[in-house]
Amino acid sequence: MNWPEKVTIKEVGPRDGLQNEKAIIPTQRKIDWIDQLSETGLTYIEATSFVNPKWIPQLGDALEVGKGIKRNPTITYAALVPNRRGLESALEASMDEISVFMSASETHNLKNINKSISDTFPVLKEVIDTATGIRKPVRGYVSTVFGCPYEGSIDIEQIFRVCDQLFEYGINELSLGDTIGVASPRQVEEFLEQAVKRYDKSLLALHFHDTRGMALANVLKSLDYGITTFDSALGGLGGCPYAPGASGNVATDDLVHMLHNMGIVTGIDAEKLIKSASMMQSCLEKPLPSHQMAIYNAQ
Ligand code: HMG
Ligand code: MG
């Protein structure tokens, strides 16, 4: 197999990982955790989300977190932004990159961001225009690429229509989300077969949730297609509150373990990663779901 030599892992634990956690974590503990993650060799951390705190109470302290974390100049600190209001706060917090997000599925888009797909486009265009106008890179997420909790499978042309529009607006990277962890390697193959013909694969990232235990298999299939960027959350935390049944992202610690064992470089220190996962595990007072943490907890 012609696997890449190096893979970039984008840590979304502090955002995707925590957004579904009910018990509010003290802001300082989030800051300490992100500071610790910054010592692991990661080059990209999605630190928080500037959304309406009524919708995502856990991340209501986004401004304090963004302002409180120590900045390592080799790391990009990013945040989710749904609209102009969120962008203003993200800029106030000096985030290095912002991520706009929407869904390929009409119903999930409505449930998640309270708008139809067509009403979302101008909102995101304004955010992207403003951000790129001041040279802030913008990442675009498209959710429900491999299935929607409300509509089932989504037509590939509909998915490409949303992705095309975001690229046209000026995003610098597209993260393709398996929001509810339904993808299988066969589905990933069928999708990527077309996607890598349509888009420059170096601009694509895959964002797998592990609801049905298939995330690592899906990463492996994506590697076959030359994908070199993956989103993951330490310890397998994660889930979208507006996608019933969605569970954690592929665990960063499991992903690093697999890639390193395949001889693929990530630049991440696996031991420091586990220490950092154990810190969040103590904070949440429950075992984290990753395989590496199960081994750690058994010792
Ligand atoms: P809305 O209620 O339609 O907004 O929410 P609105 O524009 O009508 O405003 C209503 C109120 O919200 C106003 O306050 C605004 O000021 C406030 P009021 O006047 O009533 O006091 N408001 C805000 N406050 C703070 N920050 C903001 C903001 N915007 C408006 N940015 C909105 C629309 C999009 C804001 C809302 O639906 C929302 O916050 N949704 C977020 C949902 C979310 O975060 N979901 C999880 C992330 S997506 C995900 O997990 C998937 C992903 O991981 C990929 C994958 O797995 O597929 C990325
Ligand atoms: Mg997600």
mmCIF file of C-alpha atoms and ligand atoms in Angstrom:
data_model
loop_
_atom_site.group_PDB
_atom_site.id
_atom_site.type_symbol
_atom_site.label_atom_id
_atom_site.label_comp_id
_atom_site.label_asym_id
_atom_site.label_seq_id
_atom_site.Cartn_x
_atom_site.Cartn_y
_atom_site.Cartn_z
ATOM 1 C CA MET A 1 0.000 0.000 0.000
ATOM 2 C CA ASN A 2 1.156 3.483 -0.799
ATOM 3 C CA TRP A 3 0.458 5.047 2.594
ATOM 4 C CA PRO A 4 1.647 8.577 3.371
ATOM 5 C CA GLU A 5 4.849 8.979 5.402
ATOM 6 C CA LYS A 6 3.377 11.668 7.600
ATOM 7 C CA VAL A 7 -0.109 12.447 8.889
ATOM 8 C CA THR A 8 -1.417 15.593 10.550
ATOM 9 C CA ILE A 9 -3.742 15.043 13.475
ATOM 10 C CA LYS A 10 -6.120 17.848 14.401
ATOM 11 C CA GLU A 11 -7.114 17.542 18.039
ATOM 12 C CA VAL A 12 -10.779 18.449 18.485
ATOM 13 C CA GLY A 13 -11.151 17.126 22.041
ATOM 14 C CA PRO A 14 -11.521 20.493 23.778
ATOM 15 C CA ARG A 15 -14.377 21.346 21.377
ATOM 16 C CA ASP A 16 -16.076 18.254 19.928
ATOM 17 C CA GLY A 17 -14.921 16.180 22.884
ATOM 18 C CA LEU A 18 -16.348 18.425 25.544
ATOM 19 C CA GLN A 19 -19.429 19.915 23.856
ATOM 20 C CA ASN A 20 -21.520 16.849 24.690
ATOM 21 C CA GLU A 21 -20.427 16.618 28.338
ATOM 22 C CA LYS A 22 -23.276 17.598 30.640
ATOM 23 C CA ALA A 23 -21.351 18.482 33.817
ATOM 24 C CA ILE A 24 -19.763 21.901 33.323
ATOM 25 C CA ILE A 25 -15.981 21.706 33.579
ATOM 26 C CA PRO A 26 -14.335 24.680 35.307
ATOM 27 C CA THR A 27 -12.726 27.038 32.779
ATOM 28 C CA GLN A 28 -9.297 26.818 34.410
ATOM 29 C CA ARG A 29 -9.275 23.032 34.059
ATOM 30 C CA LYS A 30 -10.008 23.348 30.348
ATOM 31 C CA ILE A 31 -7.177 25.865 30.016
ATOM 32 C CA ASP A 32 -4.785 23.598 31.917
ATOM 33 C CA TRP A 33 -5.788 20.679 29.712
ATOM 34 C CA ILE A 34 -5.227 22.595 26.481
ATOM 35 C CA ASP A 35 -1.870 23.842 27.818
ATOM 36 C CA GLN A 36 -0.926 20.236 28.516
ATOM 37 C CA LEU A 37 -2.082 19.160 25.040
ATOM 38 C CA SER A 38 0.182 21.874 23.670
ATOM 39 C CA GLU A 39 3.162 19.924 25.075
ATOM 40 C CA THR A 40 2.367 16.671 23.270
ATOM 41 C CA GLY A 41 3.642 17.523 19.794
ATOM 42 C CA LEU A 42 0.221 18.305 18.351
ATOM 43 C CA THR A 43 0.315 21.111 15.781
ATOM 44 C CA TYR A 44 -3.409 21.903 15.721
ATOM 45 C CA ILE A 45 -5.881 22.177 18.596
ATOM 46 C CA GLU A 46 -9.534 23.125 18.194
ATOM 47 C CA ALA A 47 -9.827 24.814 21.548
ATOM 48 C CA THR A 48 -13.476 25.810 21.781
ATOM 49 C CA SER A 49 -16.577 27.013 19.985
ATOM 50 C CA PHE A 50 -18.101 30.493 19.751
ATOM 51 C CA VAL A 51 -21.697 29.344 19.433
ATOM 52 C CA ASN A 52 -24.787 30.340 21.375
ATOM 53 C CA PRO A 53 -24.162 29.172 24.973
ATOM 54 C CA LYS A 54 -27.856 28.350 25.276
ATOM 55 C CA TRP A 55 -27.278 25.689 22.636
ATOM 56 C CA ILE A 56 -23.912 24.438 23.957
ATOM 57 C CA PRO A 57 -23.662 25.412 27.636
ATOM 58 C CA GLN A 58 -20.366 23.541 28.160
ATOM 59 C CA LEU A 59 -18.532 25.952 25.845
ATOM 60 C CA GLY A 60 -20.105 29.146 27.173
ATOM 61 C CA ASP A 61 -16.654 30.136 28.442
ATOM 62 C CA ALA A 62 -15.111 30.193 24.928
ATOM 63 C CA LEU A 63 -13.766 33.721 25.292
ATOM 64 C CA GLU A 64 -12.081 33.000 28.626
ATOM 65 C CA VAL A 65 -10.615 29.758 27.282
ATOM 66 C CA GLY A 66 -9.377 31.414 24.086
ATOM 67 C CA LYS A 67 -7.789 34.243 26.041
ATOM 68 C CA GLY A 68 -6.483 32.032 28.856
ATOM 69 C CA ILE A 69 -4.530 29.344 27.007
ATOM 70 C CA LYS A 70 -0.750 29.667 26.580
ATOM 71 C CA ARG A 71 0.095 30.058 22.932
ATOM 72 C CA ASN A 72 2.745 27.819 21.496
ATOM 73 C CA PRO A 73 3.753 29.484 18.217
ATOM 74 C CA THR A 74 4.132 26.120 16.476
ATOM 75 C CA ILE A 75 0.467 25.269 17.140
ATOM 76 C CA THR A 76 -2.642 26.523 15.389
ATOM 77 C CA TYR A 77 -5.392 27.201 17.936
ATOM 78 C CA ALA A 78 -8.752 27.068 16.189
ATOM 79 C CA ALA A 79 -12.405 27.487 17.152
ATOM 80 C CA LEU A 80 -15.829 26.827 15.691
ATOM 81 C CA VAL A 81 -17.744 29.893 14.521
ATOM 82 C CA PRO A 82 -21.368 29.814 13.284
ATOM 83 C CA ASN A 83 -21.948 33.476 12.391
ATOM 84 C CA ARG A 84 -20.684 37.072 12.582
ATOM 85 C CA ARG A 85 -21.299 37.272 16.316
ATOM 86 C CA GLY A 86 -19.144 34.184 16.864
ATOM 87 C CA LEU A 87 -16.439 35.530 14.570
ATOM 88 C CA GLU A 88 -16.224 38.782 16.533
ATOM 89 C CA SER A 89 -15.669 36.822 19.755
ATOM 90 C CA ALA A 90 -13.163 34.479 18.099
ATOM 91 C CA LEU A 91 -11.164 37.474 16.880
ATOM 92 C CA GLU A 92 -11.326 39.060 20.318
ATOM 93 C CA ALA A 93 -9.824 35.820 21.658
ATOM 94 C CA SER A 94 -7.131 35.958 18.929
ATOM 95 C CA MET A 95 -7.885 32.502 17.562
ATOM 96 C CA ASP A 96 -5.413 31.543 14.813
ATOM 97 C CA GLU A 97 -7.977 29.864 12.609
ATOM 98 C CA ILE A 98 -11.733 29.638 12.550
ATOM 99 C CA SER A 99 -13.951 26.799 11.438
ATOM 100 C CA VAL A 100 -17.329 27.335 9.886
ATOM 101 C CA PHE A 101 -19.689 24.398 9.892
ATOM 102 C CA MET A 102 -22.851 23.208 8.256
ATOM 103 C CA SER A 103 -24.463 19.992 7.205
ATOM 104 C CA ALA A 104 -25.059 18.242 3.908
ATOM 105 C CA SER A 105 -28.436 17.203 5.310
ATOM 106 C CA GLU A 106 -31.226 19.767 5.413
ATOM 107 C CA THR A 107 -32.754 18.399 8.633
ATOM 108 C CA HIS A 108 -29.486 18.118 10.555
ATOM 109 C CA ASN A 109 -28.523 21.617 9.449
ATOM 110 C CA LEU A 110 -31.824 22.941 10.780
ATOM 111 C CA LYS A 111 -31.577 21.086 14.084
ATOM 112 C CA ASN A 112 -27.926 22.032 14.583
ATOM 113 C CA ILE A 113 -27.794 25.653 13.476
ATOM 114 C CA ASN A 114 -31.462 26.583 13.177
ATOM 115 C CA LYS A 115 -31.391 27.420 9.480
ATOM 116 C CA SER A 116 -32.002 25.841 6.115
ATOM 117 C CA ILE A 117 -28.952 25.107 3.994
ATOM 118 C CA SER A 118 -29.717 27.974 1.626
ATOM 119 C CA ASP A 119 -30.125 30.409 4.547
ATOM 120 C CA THR A 120 -26.815 29.218 6.003
ATOM 121 C CA PHE A 121 -24.749 30.018 2.903
ATOM 122 C CA PRO A 122 -24.902 33.828 3.177
ATOM 123 C CA VAL A 123 -24.155 33.684 6.923
ATOM 124 C CA LEU A 124 -21.037 31.602 6.345
ATOM 125 C CA LYS A 125 -20.025 33.627 3.292
ATOM 126 C CA GLU A 126 -19.964 36.754 5.426
ATOM 127 C CA VAL A 127 -17.842 35.026 8.072
ATOM 128 C CA ILE A 128 -15.420 33.637 5.479
ATOM 129 C CA ASP A 129 -15.173 36.965 3.615
ATOM 130 C CA THR A 130 -14.446 38.872 6.804
ATOM 131 C CA ALA A 131 -11.949 36.348 8.112
ATOM 132 C CA THR A 132 -10.055 35.866 4.867
ATOM 133 C CA GLY A 133 -10.072 39.653 4.419
ATOM 134 C CA ILE A 134 -7.849 39.892 7.493
ATOM 135 C CA ARG A 135 -5.826 36.821 6.476
ATOM 136 C CA LYS A 136 -7.378 34.468 9.008
ATOM 137 C CA PRO A 137 -7.483 30.965 7.609
ATOM 138 C CA VAL A 138 -10.922 29.358 7.570
ATOM 139 C CA ARG A 139 -11.631 25.668 7.766
ATOM 140 C CA GLY A 140 -15.005 24.338 6.636
ATOM 141 C CA TYR A 141 -16.803 21.400 8.188
ATOM 142 C CA VAL A 142 -19.500 19.504 6.355
ATOM 143 C CA SER A 143 -21.469 17.153 8.598
ATOM 144 C CA THR A 144 -23.539 14.036 7.824
ATOM 145 C CA VAL A 145 -21.419 13.150 4.779
ATOM 146 C CA PHE A 146 -21.834 9.436 5.447
ATOM 147 C CA GLY A 147 -25.355 9.549 6.866
ATOM 148 C CA CYS A 148 -27.817 11.721 8.768
ATOM 149 C CA PRO A 149 -29.654 10.728 11.948
ATOM 150 C CA TYR A 150 -32.858 12.194 10.485
ATOM 151 C CA GLU A 151 -32.621 11.580 6.731
ATOM 152 C CA GLY A 152 -30.389 8.529 6.367
ATOM 153 C CA SER A 153 -27.983 8.584 3.442
ATOM 154 C CA ILE A 154 -27.402 11.882 1.675
ATOM 155 C CA ASP A 155 -27.037 12.128 -2.072
ATOM 156 C CA ILE A 156 -23.414 12.646 -3.067
ATOM 157 C CA GLU A 157 -24.325 15.495 -5.425
ATOM 158 C CA GLN A 158 -25.989 17.291 -2.506
ATOM 159 C CA ILE A 159 -22.829 16.801 -0.414
ATOM 160 C CA PHE A 160 -20.626 18.109 -3.228
ATOM 161 C CA ARG A 161 -22.925 21.095 -3.724
ATOM 162 C CA VAL A 162 -22.314 22.174 -0.111
ATOM 163 C CA CYS A 163 -18.564 21.447 -0.294
ATOM 164 C CA ASP A 164 -18.206 23.300 -3.626
ATOM 165 C CA GLN A 165 -19.920 26.346 -2.187
ATOM 166 C CA LEU A 166 -17.632 26.465 0.862
ATOM 167 C CA PHE A 167 -14.530 26.121 -1.326
ATOM 168 C CA GLU A 168 -15.855 28.850 -3.600
ATOM 169 C CA TYR A 169 -16.258 31.143 -0.572
ATOM 170 C CA GLY A 170 -12.568 30.586 0.279
ATOM 171 C CA ILE A 171 -12.094 27.894 2.920
ATOM 172 C CA ASN A 172 -8.547 26.549 3.038
ATOM 173 C CA GLU A 173 -9.466 23.060 4.191
ATOM 174 C CA LEU A 174 -12.586 20.915 4.182
ATOM 175 C CA SER A 175 -13.322 18.519 7.011
ATOM 176 C CA LEU A 176 -15.748 15.777 5.981
ATOM 177 C CA GLY A 177 -17.748 14.569 8.958
ATOM 178 C CA ASP A 178 -19.117 11.155 9.745
ATOM 179 C CA THR A 179 -21.205 12.849 12.409
ATOM 180 C CA ILE A 180 -22.961 9.746 13.758
ATOM 181 C CA GLY A 181 -20.278 7.162 13.016
ATOM 182 C CA VAL A 182 -22.147 5.184 10.380
ATOM 183 C CA ALA A 183 -19.496 5.007 7.672
ATOM 184 C CA SER A 184 -17.932 1.713 6.663
ATOM 185 C CA PRO A 185 -14.666 1.354 4.755
ATOM 186 C CA ARG A 186 -16.674 0.452 1.625
ATOM 187 C CA GLN A 187 -18.646 3.686 1.928
ATOM 188 C CA VAL A 188 -15.470 5.683 2.539
ATOM 189 C CA GLU A 189 -13.982 4.107 -0.580
ATOM 190 C CA GLU A 190 -17.039 4.945 -2.688
ATOM 191 C CA PHE A 191 -17.086 8.517 -1.445
ATOM 192 C CA LEU A 192 -13.346 9.207 -1.694
ATOM 193 C CA GLU A 193 -13.120 7.622 -5.120
ATOM 194 C CA GLN A 194 -15.138 10.613 -6.338
ATOM 195 C CA ALA A 195 -14.041 13.241 -3.839
ATOM 196 C CA VAL A 196 -10.320 13.007 -4.629
ATOM 197 C CA LYS A 197 -11.096 13.497 -8.318
ATOM 198 C CA ARG A 198 -13.111 16.603 -7.544
ATOM 199 C CA TYR A 199 -10.918 18.228 -4.864
ATOM 200 C CA ASP A 200 -7.210 18.477 -4.136
ATOM 201 C CA LYS A 201 -6.788 15.710 -1.548
ATOM 202 C CA SER A 202 -4.304 17.792 0.422
ATOM 203 C CA LEU A 203 -7.244 20.139 1.204
ATOM 204 C CA LEU A 204 -9.388 17.344 2.630
ATOM 205 C CA ALA A 205 -9.575 16.138 6.224
ATOM 206 C CA LEU A 206 -11.667 13.258 7.503
ATOM 207 C CA HIS A 207 -13.603 13.548 10.747
ATOM 208 C CA PHE A 208 -14.762 10.144 11.938
ATOM 209 C CA HIS A 209 -16.902 9.470 14.975
ATOM 210 C CA ASP A 210 -16.521 5.988 16.381
ATOM 211 C CA THR A 211 -20.117 5.216 17.325
ATOM 212 C CA ARG A 212 -20.031 1.767 15.716
ATOM 213 C CA GLY A 213 -16.326 1.035 16.213
ATOM 214 C CA MET A 214 -15.412 1.625 12.560
ATOM 215 C CA ALA A 215 -13.460 4.867 12.792
ATOM 216 C CA LEU A 216 -9.942 3.385 12.632
ATOM 217 C CA ALA A 217 -10.925 1.127 9.735
ATOM 218 C CA ASN A 218 -12.246 4.219 7.975
ATOM 219 C CA VAL A 219 -9.002 6.097 8.639
ATOM 220 C CA LEU A 220 -7.090 3.182 7.140
ATOM 221 C CA LYS A 221 -9.254 3.268 4.025
ATOM 222 C CA SER A 222 -8.758 7.045 3.759
ATOM 223 C CA LEU A 223 -4.971 6.559 3.918
ATOM 224 C CA ASP A 224 -5.282 4.377 0.819
ATOM 225 C CA TYR A 225 -6.663 7.447 -0.949
ATOM 226 C CA GLY A 226 -3.770 9.642 0.159
ATOM 227 C CA ILE A 227 -5.676 11.552 2.853
ATOM 228 C CA THR A 228 -3.139 12.942 5.313
ATOM 229 C CA THR A 229 -5.250 14.969 7.762
ATOM 230 C CA PHE A 230 -7.564 13.498 10.374
ATOM 231 C CA ASP A 231 -9.575 15.020 13.206
ATOM 232 C CA SER A 232 -9.638 13.135 16.491
ATOM 233 C CA ALA A 233 -10.375 13.669 20.160
ATOM 234 C CA LEU A 234 -8.146 12.496 22.965
ATOM 235 C CA GLY A 235 -9.536 9.477 24.803
ATOM 236 C CA GLY A 236 -12.393 9.175 22.289
ATOM 237 C CA LEU A 237 -14.430 11.993 23.795
ATOM 238 C CA GLY A 238 -17.017 13.651 21.631
ATOM 239 C CA GLY A 239 -20.387 13.860 19.961
ATOM 240 C CA CYS A 240 -22.847 16.338 18.545
ATOM 241 C CA PRO A 241 -25.762 17.142 20.882
ATOM 242 C CA TYR A 242 -27.951 17.731 17.817
ATOM 243 C CA ALA A 243 -27.257 14.297 16.333
ATOM 244 C CA PRO A 244 -28.938 11.689 18.558
ATOM 245 C CA GLY A 245 -26.742 8.673 19.155
ATOM 246 C CA ALA A 246 -23.546 10.397 18.032
ATOM 247 C CA SER A 247 -20.699 9.312 20.253
ATOM 248 C CA GLY A 248 -17.005 10.090 20.480
ATOM 249 C CA ASN A 249 -14.565 10.994 17.770
ATOM 250 C CA VAL A 250 -11.900 8.517 16.811
ATOM 251 C CA ALA A 251 -9.539 8.642 19.797
ATOM 252 C CA THR A 252 -6.320 10.564 19.210
ATOM 253 C CA ASP A 253 -4.402 8.082 21.367
ATOM 254 C CA ASP A 254 -5.703 5.081 19.365
ATOM 255 C CA LEU A 255 -5.069 6.864 16.082
ATOM 256 C CA VAL A 256 -1.491 7.758 17.059
ATOM 257 C CA HIS A 257 -0.918 4.177 18.191
ATOM 258 C CA MET A 258 -2.119 2.778 14.857
ATOM 259 C CA LEU A 259 -0.206 5.270 12.720
ATOM 260 C CA HIS A 260 3.057 4.870 14.637
ATOM 261 C CA ASN A 261 2.770 1.094 14.365
ATOM 262 C CA MET A 262 2.363 1.491 10.618
ATOM 263 C CA GLY A 263 5.565 3.572 10.529
ATOM 264 C CA ILE A 264 3.671 6.787 9.800
ATOM 265 C CA VAL A 265 5.032 9.923 11.465
ATOM 266 C CA THR A 266 2.690 12.185 13.468
ATOM 267 C CA GLY A 267 5.187 14.177 15.554
ATOM 268 C CA ILE A 268 3.116 13.358 18.640
ATOM 269 C CA ASP A 269 4.500 11.874 21.853
ATOM 270 C CA ALA A 270 2.199 8.943 22.691
ATOM 271 C CA GLU A 271 3.183 8.882 26.384
ATOM 272 C CA LYS A 272 2.479 12.557 26.913
ATOM 273 C CA LEU A 273 -0.840 12.056 25.164
ATOM 274 C CA ILE A 274 -1.881 9.381 27.653
ATOM 275 C CA LYS A 275 -0.903 11.624 30.582
ATOM 276 C CA SER A 276 -3.056 14.341 29.109
ATOM 277 C CA ALA A 277 -5.977 11.939 28.609
ATOM 278 C CA SER A 278 -5.685 10.778 32.197
ATOM 279 C CA MET A 279 -5.888 14.396 33.365
ATOM 280 C CA MET A 280 -9.218 14.874 31.537
ATOM 281 C CA GLN A 281 -10.418 11.498 32.766
ATOM 282 C CA SER A 282 -9.858 12.576 36.387
ATOM 283 C CA CYS A 283 -11.631 15.826 35.678
ATOM 284 C CA LEU A 284 -14.677 14.084 34.169
ATOM 285 C CA GLU A 285 -14.592 11.377 36.863
ATOM 286 C CA LYS A 286 -15.295 8.587 34.370
ATOM 287 C CA PRO A 287 -13.144 6.343 32.197
ATOM 288 C CA LEU A 288 -12.506 7.642 28.701
ATOM 289 C CA PRO A 289 -13.635 5.222 25.975
ATOM 290 C CA SER A 290 -10.404 4.766 23.979
ATOM 291 C CA HIS A 291 -8.526 1.455 23.785
ATOM 292 C CA GLN A 292 -5.283 3.057 24.957
ATOM 293 C CA MET A 293 -7.035 4.433 28.026
ATOM 294 C CA ALA A 294 -8.563 1.017 28.774
ATOM 295 C CA ILE A 295 -5.007 -0.405 28.831
ATOM 296 C CA TYR A 296 -3.788 2.509 30.960
ATOM 297 C CA ASN A 297 -6.688 2.104 33.404
ATOM 298 C CA ALA A 298 -6.030 -1.616 33.753
ATOM 299 C CA GLN A 299 -2.419 -1.042 34.897
HETATM 300 P P1 HMG B 1 -30.244 31.105 16.686
HETATM 301 O O1 HMG B 1 -30.963 30.969 17.981
HETATM 302 O O2 HMG B 1 -30.983 30.789 15.419
HETATM 303 O O3 HMG B 1 -29.553 32.521 16.574
HETATM 304 O O4 HMG B 1 -28.963 30.221 16.761
HETATM 305 P P2 HMG B 1 -30.115 33.926 16.332
HETATM 306 O O5 HMG B 1 -29.217 34.528 15.341
HETATM 307 O O6 HMG B 1 -31.597 33.908 16.057
HETATM 308 O O7 HMG B 1 -29.893 34.594 17.786
HETATM 309 C C1 HMG B 1 -30.569 34.135 18.927
HETATM 310 C C2 HMG B 1 -29.767 34.460 20.167
HETATM 311 O O8 HMG B 1 -28.518 33.774 20.122
HETATM 312 C C3 HMG B 1 -29.430 35.938 20.305
HETATM 313 O O9 HMG B 1 -29.400 36.246 21.709
HETATM 314 C C4 HMG B 1 -28.029 36.016 19.762
HETATM 315 O O10 HMG B 1 -27.309 37.097 20.261
HETATM 316 C C5 HMG B 1 -27.444 34.701 20.270
HETATM 317 P P3 HMG B 1 -30.658 36.913 22.450
HETATM 318 O O11 HMG B 1 -30.841 38.190 21.720
HETATM 319 O O12 HMG B 1 -31.811 35.945 22.253
HETATM 320 O O13 HMG B 1 -30.186 37.019 23.860
HETATM 321 N N1 HMG B 1 -26.322 34.271 19.452
HETATM 322 C C6 HMG B 1 -25.093 34.028 19.926
HETATM 323 N N2 HMG B 1 -24.556 34.095 21.147
HETATM 324 C C7 HMG B 1 -23.250 33.782 21.276
HETATM 325 N N3 HMG B 1 -22.463 33.427 20.239
HETATM 326 C C8 HMG B 1 -22.974 33.332 18.996
HETATM 327 C C9 HMG B 1 -24.328 33.656 18.818
HETATM 328 N N4 HMG B 1 -25.115 33.673 17.727
HETATM 329 C C10 HMG B 1 -26.333 34.057 18.134
HETATM 330 N N5 HMG B 1 -22.191 32.954 17.992
HETATM 331 C C11 HMG B 1 -26.802 29.453 16.173
HETATM 332 C C12 HMG B 1 -28.093 30.048 15.673
HETATM 333 C C13 HMG B 1 -26.026 28.922 14.991
HETATM 334 C C14 HMG B 1 -26.015 30.508 16.913
HETATM 335 C C15 HMG B 1 -27.189 28.283 17.146
HETATM 336 O O14 HMG B 1 -28.018 27.405 16.454
HETATM 337 C C16 HMG B 1 -26.012 27.568 17.679
HETATM 338 O O15 HMG B 1 -25.270 28.095 18.490
HETATM 339 N N6 HMG B 1 -25.803 26.303 17.251
HETATM 340 C C17 HMG B 1 -24.613 25.595 17.642
HETATM 341 C C18 HMG B 1 -24.791 24.148 17.544
HETATM 342 C C19 HMG B 1 -23.495 23.470 17.804
HETATM 343 O O16 HMG B 1 -22.538 24.029 18.308
HETATM 344 N N7 HMG B 1 -23.452 22.156 17.464
HETATM 345 C C20 HMG B 1 -22.279 21.358 17.655
HETATM 346 C C21 HMG B 1 -21.154 21.734 16.753
HETATM 347 S S1 HMG B 1 -21.282 21.042 15.120
HETATM 348 C C22 HMG B 1 -20.634 19.426 15.274
HETATM 349 O O17 HMG B 1 -20.400 18.975 16.356
HETATM 350 C C23 HMG B 1 -20.301 18.652 14.031
HETATM 351 C C24 HMG B 1 -18.796 18.633 13.743
HETATM 352 O O18 HMG B 1 -18.076 18.095 14.827
HETATM 353 C C25 HMG B 1 -18.526 17.799 12.480
HETATM 354 C C26 HMG B 1 -19.196 16.415 12.518
HETATM 355 O O19 HMG B 1 -18.994 15.662 13.475
HETATM 356 O O20 HMG B 1 -19.890 16.134 11.542
HETATM 357 C C27 HMG B 1 -18.257 20.038 13.470
HETATM 358 MG MG MG B 2 -17.844 15.987 15.223
#
